[in-house]
PDB file of C-alpha atoms and ligand atoms in Angstrom:
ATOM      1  CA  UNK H   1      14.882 -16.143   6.737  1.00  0.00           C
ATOM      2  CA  UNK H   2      11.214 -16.670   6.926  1.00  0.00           C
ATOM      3  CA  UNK H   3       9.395 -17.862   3.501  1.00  0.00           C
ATOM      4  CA  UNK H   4       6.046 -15.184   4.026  1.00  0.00           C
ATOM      5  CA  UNK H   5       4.513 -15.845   0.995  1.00  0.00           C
ATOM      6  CA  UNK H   6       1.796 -18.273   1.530  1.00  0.00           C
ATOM      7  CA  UNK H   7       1.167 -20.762  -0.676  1.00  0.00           C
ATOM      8  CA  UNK H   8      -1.990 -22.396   0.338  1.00  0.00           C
ATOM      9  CA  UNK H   9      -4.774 -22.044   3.365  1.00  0.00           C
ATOM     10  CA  UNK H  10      -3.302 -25.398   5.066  1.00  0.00           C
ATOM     11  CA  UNK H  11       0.357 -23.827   4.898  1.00  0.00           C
ATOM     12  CA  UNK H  12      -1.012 -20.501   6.352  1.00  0.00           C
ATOM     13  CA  UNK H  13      -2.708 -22.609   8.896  1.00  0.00           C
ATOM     14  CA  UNK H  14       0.173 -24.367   9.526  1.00  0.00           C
ATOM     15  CA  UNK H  15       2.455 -21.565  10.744  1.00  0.00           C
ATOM     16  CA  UNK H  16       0.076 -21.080  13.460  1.00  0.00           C
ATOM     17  CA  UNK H  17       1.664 -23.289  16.058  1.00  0.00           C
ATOM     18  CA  UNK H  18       0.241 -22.628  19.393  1.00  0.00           C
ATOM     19  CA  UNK H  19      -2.178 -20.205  20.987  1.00  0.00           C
ATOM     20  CA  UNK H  20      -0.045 -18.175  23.670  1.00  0.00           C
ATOM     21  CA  UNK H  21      -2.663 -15.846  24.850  1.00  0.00           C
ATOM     22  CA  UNK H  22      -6.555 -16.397  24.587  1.00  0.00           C
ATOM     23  CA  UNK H  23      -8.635 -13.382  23.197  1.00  0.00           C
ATOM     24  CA  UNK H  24     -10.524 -13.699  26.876  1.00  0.00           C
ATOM     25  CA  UNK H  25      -7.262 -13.167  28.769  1.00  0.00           C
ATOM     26  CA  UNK H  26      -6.522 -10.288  26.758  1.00  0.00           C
ATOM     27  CA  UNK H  27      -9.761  -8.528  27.049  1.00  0.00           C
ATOM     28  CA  UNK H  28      -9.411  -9.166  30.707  1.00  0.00           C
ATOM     29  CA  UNK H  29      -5.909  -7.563  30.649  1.00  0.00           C
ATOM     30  CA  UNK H  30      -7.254  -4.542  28.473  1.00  0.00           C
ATOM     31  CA  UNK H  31      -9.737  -4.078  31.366  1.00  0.00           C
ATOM     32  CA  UNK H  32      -7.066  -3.888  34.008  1.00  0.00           C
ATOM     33  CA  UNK H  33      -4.765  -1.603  31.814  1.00  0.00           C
ATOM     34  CA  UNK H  34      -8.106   0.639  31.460  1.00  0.00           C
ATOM     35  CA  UNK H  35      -8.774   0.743  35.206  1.00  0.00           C
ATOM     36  CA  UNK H  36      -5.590   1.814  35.881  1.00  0.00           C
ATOM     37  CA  UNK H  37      -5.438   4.371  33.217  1.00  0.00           C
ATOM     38  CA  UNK H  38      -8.192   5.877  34.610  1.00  0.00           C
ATOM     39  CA  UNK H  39      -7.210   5.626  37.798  1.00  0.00           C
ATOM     40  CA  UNK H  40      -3.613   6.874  37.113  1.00  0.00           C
ATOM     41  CA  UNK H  41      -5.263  10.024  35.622  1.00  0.00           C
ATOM     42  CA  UNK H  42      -8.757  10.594  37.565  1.00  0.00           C
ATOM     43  CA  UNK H  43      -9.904  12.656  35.046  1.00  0.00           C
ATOM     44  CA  UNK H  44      -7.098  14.617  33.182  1.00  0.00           C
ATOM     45  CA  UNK H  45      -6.983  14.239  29.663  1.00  0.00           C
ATOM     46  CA  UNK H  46      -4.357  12.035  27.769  1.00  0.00           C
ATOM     47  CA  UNK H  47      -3.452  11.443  24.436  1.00  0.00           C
ATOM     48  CA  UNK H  48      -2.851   7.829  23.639  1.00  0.00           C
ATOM     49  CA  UNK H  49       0.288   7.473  21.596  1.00  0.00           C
ATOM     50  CA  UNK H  50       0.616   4.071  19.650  1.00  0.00           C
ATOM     51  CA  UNK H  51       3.079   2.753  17.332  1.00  0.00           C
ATOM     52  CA  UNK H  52       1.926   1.221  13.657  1.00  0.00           C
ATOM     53  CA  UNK H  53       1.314  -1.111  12.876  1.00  0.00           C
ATOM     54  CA  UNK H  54       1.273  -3.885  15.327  1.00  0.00           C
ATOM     55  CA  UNK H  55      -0.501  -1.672  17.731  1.00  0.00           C
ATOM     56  CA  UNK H  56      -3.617  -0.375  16.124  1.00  0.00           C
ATOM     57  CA  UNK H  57      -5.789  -3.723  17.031  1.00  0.00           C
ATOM     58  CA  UNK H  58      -4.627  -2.442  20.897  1.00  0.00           C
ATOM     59  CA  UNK H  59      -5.307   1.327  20.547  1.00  0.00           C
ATOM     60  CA  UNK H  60      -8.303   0.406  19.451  1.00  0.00           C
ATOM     61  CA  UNK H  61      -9.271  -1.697  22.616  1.00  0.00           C
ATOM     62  CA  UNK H  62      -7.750   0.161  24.578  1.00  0.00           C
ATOM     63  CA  UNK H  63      -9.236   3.915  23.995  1.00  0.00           C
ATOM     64  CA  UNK H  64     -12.809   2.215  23.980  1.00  0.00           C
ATOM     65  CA  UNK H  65     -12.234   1.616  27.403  1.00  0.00           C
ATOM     66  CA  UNK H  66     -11.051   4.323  28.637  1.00  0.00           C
ATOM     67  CA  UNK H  67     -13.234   7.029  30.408  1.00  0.00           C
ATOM     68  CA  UNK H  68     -10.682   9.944  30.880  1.00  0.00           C
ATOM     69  CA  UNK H  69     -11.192  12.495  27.695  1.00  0.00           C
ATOM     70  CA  UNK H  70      -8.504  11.266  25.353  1.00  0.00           C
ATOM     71  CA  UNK H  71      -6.704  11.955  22.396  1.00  0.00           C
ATOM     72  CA  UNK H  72      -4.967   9.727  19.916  1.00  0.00           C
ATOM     73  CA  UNK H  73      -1.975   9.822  17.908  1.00  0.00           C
ATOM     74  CA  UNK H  74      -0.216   7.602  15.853  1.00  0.00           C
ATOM     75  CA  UNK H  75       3.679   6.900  14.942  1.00  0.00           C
ATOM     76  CA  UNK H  76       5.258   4.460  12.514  1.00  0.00           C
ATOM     77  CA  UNK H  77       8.796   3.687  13.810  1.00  0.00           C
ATOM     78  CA  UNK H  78      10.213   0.353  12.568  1.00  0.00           C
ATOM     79  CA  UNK H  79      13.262  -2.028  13.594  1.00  0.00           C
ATOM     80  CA  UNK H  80      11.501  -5.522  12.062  1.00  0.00           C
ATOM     81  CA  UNK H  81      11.637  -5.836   8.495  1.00  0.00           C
ATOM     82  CA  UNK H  82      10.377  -8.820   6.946  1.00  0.00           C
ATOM     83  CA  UNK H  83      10.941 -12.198   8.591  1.00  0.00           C
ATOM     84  CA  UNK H  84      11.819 -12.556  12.519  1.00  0.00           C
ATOM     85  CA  UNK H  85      15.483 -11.174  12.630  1.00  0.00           C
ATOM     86  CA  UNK H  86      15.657  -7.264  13.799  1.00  0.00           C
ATOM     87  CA  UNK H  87      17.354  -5.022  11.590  1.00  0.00           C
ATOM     88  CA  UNK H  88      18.600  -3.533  14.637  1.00  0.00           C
ATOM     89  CA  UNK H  89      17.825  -0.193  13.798  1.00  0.00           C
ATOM     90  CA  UNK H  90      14.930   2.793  14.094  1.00  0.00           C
ATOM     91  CA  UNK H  91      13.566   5.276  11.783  1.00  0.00           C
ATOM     92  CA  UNK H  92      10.607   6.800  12.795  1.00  0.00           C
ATOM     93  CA  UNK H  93       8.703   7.096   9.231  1.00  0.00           C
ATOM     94  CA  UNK H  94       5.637   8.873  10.234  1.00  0.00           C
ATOM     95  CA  UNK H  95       5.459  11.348  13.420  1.00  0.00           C
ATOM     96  CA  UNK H  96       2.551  12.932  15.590  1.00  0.00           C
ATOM     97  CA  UNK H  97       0.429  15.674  14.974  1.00  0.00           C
ATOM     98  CA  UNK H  98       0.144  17.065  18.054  1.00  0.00           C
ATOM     99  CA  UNK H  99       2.606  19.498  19.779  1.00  0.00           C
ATOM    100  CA  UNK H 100       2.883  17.231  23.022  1.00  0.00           C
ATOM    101  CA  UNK H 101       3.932  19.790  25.822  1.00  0.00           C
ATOM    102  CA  UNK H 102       0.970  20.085  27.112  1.00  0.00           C
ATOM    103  CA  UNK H 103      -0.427  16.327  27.092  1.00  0.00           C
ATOM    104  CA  UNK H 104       0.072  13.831  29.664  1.00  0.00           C
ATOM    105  CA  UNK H 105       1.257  11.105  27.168  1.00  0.00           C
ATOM    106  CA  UNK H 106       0.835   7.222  27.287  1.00  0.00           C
ATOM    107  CA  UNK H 107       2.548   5.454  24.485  1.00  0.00           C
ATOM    108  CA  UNK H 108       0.131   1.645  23.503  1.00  0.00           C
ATOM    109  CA  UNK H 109       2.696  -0.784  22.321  1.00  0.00           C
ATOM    110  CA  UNK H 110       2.089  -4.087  21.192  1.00  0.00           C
ATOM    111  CA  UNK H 111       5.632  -5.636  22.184  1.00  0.00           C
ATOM    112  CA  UNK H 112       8.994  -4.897  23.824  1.00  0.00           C
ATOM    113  CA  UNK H 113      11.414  -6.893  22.250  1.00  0.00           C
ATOM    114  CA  UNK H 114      15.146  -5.782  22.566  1.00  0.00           C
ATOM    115  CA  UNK H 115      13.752  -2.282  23.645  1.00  0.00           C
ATOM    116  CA  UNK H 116      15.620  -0.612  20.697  1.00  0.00           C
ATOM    117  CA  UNK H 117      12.105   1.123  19.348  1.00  0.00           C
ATOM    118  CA  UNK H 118      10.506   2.005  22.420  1.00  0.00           C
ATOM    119  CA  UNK H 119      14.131   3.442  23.766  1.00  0.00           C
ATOM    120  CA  UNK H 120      14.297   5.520  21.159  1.00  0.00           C
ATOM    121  CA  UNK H 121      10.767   6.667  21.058  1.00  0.00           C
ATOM    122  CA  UNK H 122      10.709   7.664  24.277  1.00  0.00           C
ATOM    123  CA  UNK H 123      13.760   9.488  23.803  1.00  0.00           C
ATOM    124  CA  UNK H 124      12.456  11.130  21.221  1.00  0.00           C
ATOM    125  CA  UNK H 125       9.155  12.297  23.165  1.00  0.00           C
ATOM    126  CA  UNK H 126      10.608  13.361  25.989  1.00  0.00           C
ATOM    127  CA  UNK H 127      12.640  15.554  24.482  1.00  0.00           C
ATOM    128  CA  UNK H 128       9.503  17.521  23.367  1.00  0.00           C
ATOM    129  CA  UNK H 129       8.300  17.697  27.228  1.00  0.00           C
ATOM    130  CA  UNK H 130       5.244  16.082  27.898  1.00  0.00           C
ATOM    131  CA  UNK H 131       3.837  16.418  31.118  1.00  0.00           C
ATOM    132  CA  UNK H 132       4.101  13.110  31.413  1.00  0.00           C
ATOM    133  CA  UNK H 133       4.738  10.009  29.736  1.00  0.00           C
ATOM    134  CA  UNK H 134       4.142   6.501  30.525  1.00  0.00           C
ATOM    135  CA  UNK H 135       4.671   3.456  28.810  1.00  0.00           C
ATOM    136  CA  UNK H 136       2.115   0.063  28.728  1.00  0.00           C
ATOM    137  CA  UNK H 137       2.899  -2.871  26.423  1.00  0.00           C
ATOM    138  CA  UNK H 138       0.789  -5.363  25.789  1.00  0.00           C
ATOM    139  CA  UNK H 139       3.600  -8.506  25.249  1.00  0.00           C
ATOM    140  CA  UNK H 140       7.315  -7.828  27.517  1.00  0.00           C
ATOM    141  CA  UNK H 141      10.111 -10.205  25.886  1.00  0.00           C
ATOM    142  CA  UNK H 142      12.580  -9.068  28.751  1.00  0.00           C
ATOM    143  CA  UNK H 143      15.116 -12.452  27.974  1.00  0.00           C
ATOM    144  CA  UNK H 144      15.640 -10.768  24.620  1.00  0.00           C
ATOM    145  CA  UNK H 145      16.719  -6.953  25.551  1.00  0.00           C
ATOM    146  CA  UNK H 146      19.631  -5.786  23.859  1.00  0.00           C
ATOM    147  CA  UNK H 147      19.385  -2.094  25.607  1.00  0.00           C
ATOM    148  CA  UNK H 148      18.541  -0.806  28.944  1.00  0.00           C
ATOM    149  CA  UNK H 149      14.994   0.102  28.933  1.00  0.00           C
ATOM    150  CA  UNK H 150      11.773  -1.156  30.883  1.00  0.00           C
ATOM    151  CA  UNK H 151       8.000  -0.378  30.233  1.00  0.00           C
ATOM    152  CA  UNK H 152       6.132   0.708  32.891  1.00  0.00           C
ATOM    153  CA  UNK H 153       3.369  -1.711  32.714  1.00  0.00           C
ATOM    154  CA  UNK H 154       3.220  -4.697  30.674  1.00  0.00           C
ATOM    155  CA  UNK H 155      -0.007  -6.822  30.466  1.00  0.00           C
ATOM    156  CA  UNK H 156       2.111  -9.912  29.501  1.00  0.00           C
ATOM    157  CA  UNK H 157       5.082 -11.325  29.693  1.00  0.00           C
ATOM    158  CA  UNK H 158       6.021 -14.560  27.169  1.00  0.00           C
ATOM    159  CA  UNK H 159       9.357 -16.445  26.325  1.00  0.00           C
ATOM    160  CA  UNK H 160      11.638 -15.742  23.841  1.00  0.00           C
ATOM    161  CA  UNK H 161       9.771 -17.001  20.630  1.00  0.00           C
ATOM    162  CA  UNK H 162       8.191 -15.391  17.435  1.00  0.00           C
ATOM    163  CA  UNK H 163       4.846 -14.413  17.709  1.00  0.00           C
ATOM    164  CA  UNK H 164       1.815 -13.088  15.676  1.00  0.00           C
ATOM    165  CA  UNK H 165      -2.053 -12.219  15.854  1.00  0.00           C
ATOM    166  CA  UNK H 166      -4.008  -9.093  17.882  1.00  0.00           C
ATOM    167  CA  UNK H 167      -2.045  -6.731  15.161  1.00  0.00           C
ATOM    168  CA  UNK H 168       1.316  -8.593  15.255  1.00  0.00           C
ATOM    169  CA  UNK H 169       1.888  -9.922  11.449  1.00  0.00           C
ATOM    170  CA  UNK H 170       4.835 -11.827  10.208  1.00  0.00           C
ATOM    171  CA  UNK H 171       4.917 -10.700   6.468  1.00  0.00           C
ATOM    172  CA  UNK H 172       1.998  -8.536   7.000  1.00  0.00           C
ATOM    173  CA  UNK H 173       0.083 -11.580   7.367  1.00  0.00           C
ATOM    174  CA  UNK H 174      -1.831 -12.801  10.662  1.00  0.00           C
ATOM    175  CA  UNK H 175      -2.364  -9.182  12.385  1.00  0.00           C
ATOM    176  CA  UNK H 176      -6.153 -10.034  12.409  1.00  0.00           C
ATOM    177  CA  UNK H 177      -5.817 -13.209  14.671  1.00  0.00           C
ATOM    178  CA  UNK H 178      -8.381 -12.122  18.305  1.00  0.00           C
ATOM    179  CA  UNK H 179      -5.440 -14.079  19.996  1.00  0.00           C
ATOM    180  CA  UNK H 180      -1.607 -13.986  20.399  1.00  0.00           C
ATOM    181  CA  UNK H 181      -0.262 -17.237  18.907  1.00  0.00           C
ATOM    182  CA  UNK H 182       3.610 -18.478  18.453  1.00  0.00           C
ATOM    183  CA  UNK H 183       4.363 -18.118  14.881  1.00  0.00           C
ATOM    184  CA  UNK H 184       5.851 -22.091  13.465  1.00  0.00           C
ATOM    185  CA  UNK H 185       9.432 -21.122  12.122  1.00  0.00           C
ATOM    186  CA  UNK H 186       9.412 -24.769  11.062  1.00  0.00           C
ATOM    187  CA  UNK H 187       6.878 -25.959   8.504  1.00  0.00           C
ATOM    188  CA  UNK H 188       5.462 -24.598   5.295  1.00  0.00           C
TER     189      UNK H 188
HETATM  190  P1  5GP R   1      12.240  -3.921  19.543  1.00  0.00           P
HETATM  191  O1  5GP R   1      12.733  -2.603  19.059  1.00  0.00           O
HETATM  192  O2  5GP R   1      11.793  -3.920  20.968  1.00  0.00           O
HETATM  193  O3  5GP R   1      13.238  -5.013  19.263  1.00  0.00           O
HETATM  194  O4  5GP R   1      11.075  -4.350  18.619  1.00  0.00           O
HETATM  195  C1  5GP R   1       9.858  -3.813  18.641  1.00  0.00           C
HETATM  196  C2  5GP R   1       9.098  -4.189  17.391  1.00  0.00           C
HETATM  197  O5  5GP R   1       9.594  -5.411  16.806  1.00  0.00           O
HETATM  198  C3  5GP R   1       7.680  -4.450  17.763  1.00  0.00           C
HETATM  199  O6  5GP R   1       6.929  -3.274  17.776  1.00  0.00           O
HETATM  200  C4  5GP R   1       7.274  -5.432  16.681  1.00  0.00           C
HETATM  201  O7  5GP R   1       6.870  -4.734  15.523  1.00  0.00           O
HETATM  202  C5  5GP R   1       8.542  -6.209  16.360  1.00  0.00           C
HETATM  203  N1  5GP R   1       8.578  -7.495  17.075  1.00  0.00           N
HETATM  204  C6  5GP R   1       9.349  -7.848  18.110  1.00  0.00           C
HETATM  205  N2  5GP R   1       9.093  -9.102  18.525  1.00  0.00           N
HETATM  206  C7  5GP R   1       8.101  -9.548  17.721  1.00  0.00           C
HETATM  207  C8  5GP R   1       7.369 -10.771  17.664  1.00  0.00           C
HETATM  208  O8  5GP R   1       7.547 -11.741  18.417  1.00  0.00           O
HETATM  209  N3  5GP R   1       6.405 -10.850  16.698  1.00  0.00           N
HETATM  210  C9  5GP R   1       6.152  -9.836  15.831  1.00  0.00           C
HETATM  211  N4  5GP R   1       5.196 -10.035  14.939  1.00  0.00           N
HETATM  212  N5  5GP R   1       6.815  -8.661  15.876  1.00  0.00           N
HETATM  213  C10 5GP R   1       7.775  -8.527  16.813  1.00  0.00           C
END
């Protein structure tokens, strides 16, 4: 179990153990993600789907970069609780507004971890025929996957470790870090 309260700046700090992904690569991966969005769409309009929390600091990126008219929505569907270890299971808490049949769809998550919440998601969107849906991560943890399920664009892919920043918390701290950083399980 991860100890979240902090208990002083230095020990806050401290859990910050190594920068993974600069705020410059990302922006440079948002721009890519953009182009191709627009590309992919040449002018239709979408509605941007993301997942809270960890994914508002990328919606937000992302839709200011896009040109095609878009939309966005927002779900809360959780699997983390507190700490690092998944709960292993989904509830989708808060759902979209929009009827979606009529939207080409593109769900903004910040990480694919064992799959479990974006499996399910999609599942569940589908089912309410879009006219198309397409899936682009920011962060793919493909060694930890627990079901069968692949995004179809992911802007990263990192190891099998714990991280935080760009709207990725651990204990709701940390989401406000500009860059993606491995969260120190060891020191307080
Ligand atoms: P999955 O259902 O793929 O296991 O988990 C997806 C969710 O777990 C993500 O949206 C994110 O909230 C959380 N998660 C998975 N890996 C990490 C991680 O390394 N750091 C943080 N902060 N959250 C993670």
């Amino acid at each position: 179990m991860i100890k979240t309260d902090i208990q002083s700046i230095d020990e806050y700090n401290n859990k910050i153990k190594r920068v993974l992904i600069t705020k410059e690569e990302i922006d440079e991966a948002l721009d890519k993600a953009a182009e191709r969005i627009n590309a992919m769409y040449d002018g239709h309009p979408v509605l941007l789907v993301s997942i809270l929390k960890g994914a508002f600091v990328l919606m937000a990126d992302v839709c200011r970069r896009v040109t095609v008219p878009c939309e966005i929505g927002f779900m809360c569907a959780k699997s983390y609780y507190s700490g690092t270890v998944s709960a292993g299971k989904v509830s989708i808490t808060m759902d979209l507004e929009q009827d979606i049949s009529n939207y080409h769809v593109v769900i903004i998550e910040d990480i694919v971890d064992t799959g479990r919440t974006l499996k399910d998601v999609v599942n569940l969107l589908k089912e309410r025929g879009p006219i198309s849906l397409t899936v682009i991560t920011l962060l793919d943890k493909p060694s930890r996957r627990v079901v069968d399920f692949a995004p179809d664009v992911a802007l990263f892919t990192i190891p099998d470790c714990f991280v935080i920043g760009y709207g990725l918390d651990c204990g709701e701290y940390y989401r406000n870090l500009p860059y993606i950083a491995e969260y120190n399980e060891g020191v307080n």
